[in-house]
Coordinates of C-alpha atoms and ligand atoms in Angstrom, one line a residue:
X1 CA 14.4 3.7 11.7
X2 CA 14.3 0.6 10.4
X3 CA 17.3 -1.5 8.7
X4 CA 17.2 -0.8 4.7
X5 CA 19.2 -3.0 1.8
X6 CA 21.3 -1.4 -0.6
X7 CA 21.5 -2.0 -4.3
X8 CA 24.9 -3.8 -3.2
X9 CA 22.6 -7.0 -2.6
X10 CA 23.1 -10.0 -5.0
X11 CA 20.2 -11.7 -3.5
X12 CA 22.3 -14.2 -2.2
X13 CA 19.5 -15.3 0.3
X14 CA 21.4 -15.1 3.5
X15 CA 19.4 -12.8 5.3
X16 CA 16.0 -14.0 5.5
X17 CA 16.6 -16.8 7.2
X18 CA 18.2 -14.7 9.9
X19 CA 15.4 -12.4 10.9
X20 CA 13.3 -13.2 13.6
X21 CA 10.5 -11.4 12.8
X22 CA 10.1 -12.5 9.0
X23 CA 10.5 -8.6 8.0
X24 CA 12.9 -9.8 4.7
X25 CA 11.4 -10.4 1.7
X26 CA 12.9 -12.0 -1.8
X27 CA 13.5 -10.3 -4.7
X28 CA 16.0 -9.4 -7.4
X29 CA 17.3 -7.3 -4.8
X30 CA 15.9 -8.1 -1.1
X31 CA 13.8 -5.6 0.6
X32 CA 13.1 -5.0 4.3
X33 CA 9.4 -4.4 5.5
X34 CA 9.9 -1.0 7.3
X35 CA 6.9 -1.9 9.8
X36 CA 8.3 -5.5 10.9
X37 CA 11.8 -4.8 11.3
X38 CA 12.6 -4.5 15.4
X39 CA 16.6 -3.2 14.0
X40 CA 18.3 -6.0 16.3
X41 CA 21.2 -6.2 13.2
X42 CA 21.2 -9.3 12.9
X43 CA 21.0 -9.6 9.3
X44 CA 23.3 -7.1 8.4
X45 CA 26.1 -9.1 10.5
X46 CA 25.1 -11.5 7.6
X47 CA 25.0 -10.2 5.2
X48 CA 27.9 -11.3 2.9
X49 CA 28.2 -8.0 0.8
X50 CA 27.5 -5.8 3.5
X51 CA 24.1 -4.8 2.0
X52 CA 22.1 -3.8 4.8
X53 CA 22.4 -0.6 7.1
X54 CA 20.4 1.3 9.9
X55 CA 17.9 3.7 7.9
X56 CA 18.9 7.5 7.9
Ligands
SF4_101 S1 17.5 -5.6 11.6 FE1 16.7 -7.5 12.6 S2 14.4 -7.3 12.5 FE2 15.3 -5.8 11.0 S3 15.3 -6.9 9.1 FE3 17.3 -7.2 10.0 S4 17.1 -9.2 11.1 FE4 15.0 -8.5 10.7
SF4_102 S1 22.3 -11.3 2.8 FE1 22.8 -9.4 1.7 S2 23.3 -9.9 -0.4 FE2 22.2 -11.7 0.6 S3 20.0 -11.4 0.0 FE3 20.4 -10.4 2.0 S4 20.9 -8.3 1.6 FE4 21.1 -9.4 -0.3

């Protein structure tokens, strides 16, 4: 499953310039393209409000 962000983000921006595949997207609260994402963590170790977590 792919990595999903939580209503936790503040949109802070950190993220998306940590994914290597370009699977983040901007928003009032990020989003994560389900298709893209390869679930490396990477962006969740970023992630300054611990936002992002492994889909169920
Ligand atoms: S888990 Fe990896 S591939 Fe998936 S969105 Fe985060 S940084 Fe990108
Ligand atoms: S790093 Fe976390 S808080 Fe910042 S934009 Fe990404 S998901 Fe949102």
């Amino acid at each position: 499953m792919a990595y999903v962000i939580s209503d936790d983000c503040i949109a802070c921006g950190t993220c998306i310039d940590e994914c290597p595949v370009g699977a983040i997207s901007e928003g009032d609260k990020y989003s994560i393209n389900p298709d893209m994402c390869t679930e490396c963590g990477t962006c969740a170790e970023a992630c300054p409000t611990e936002a992002i977590h492994p889909g169920a």
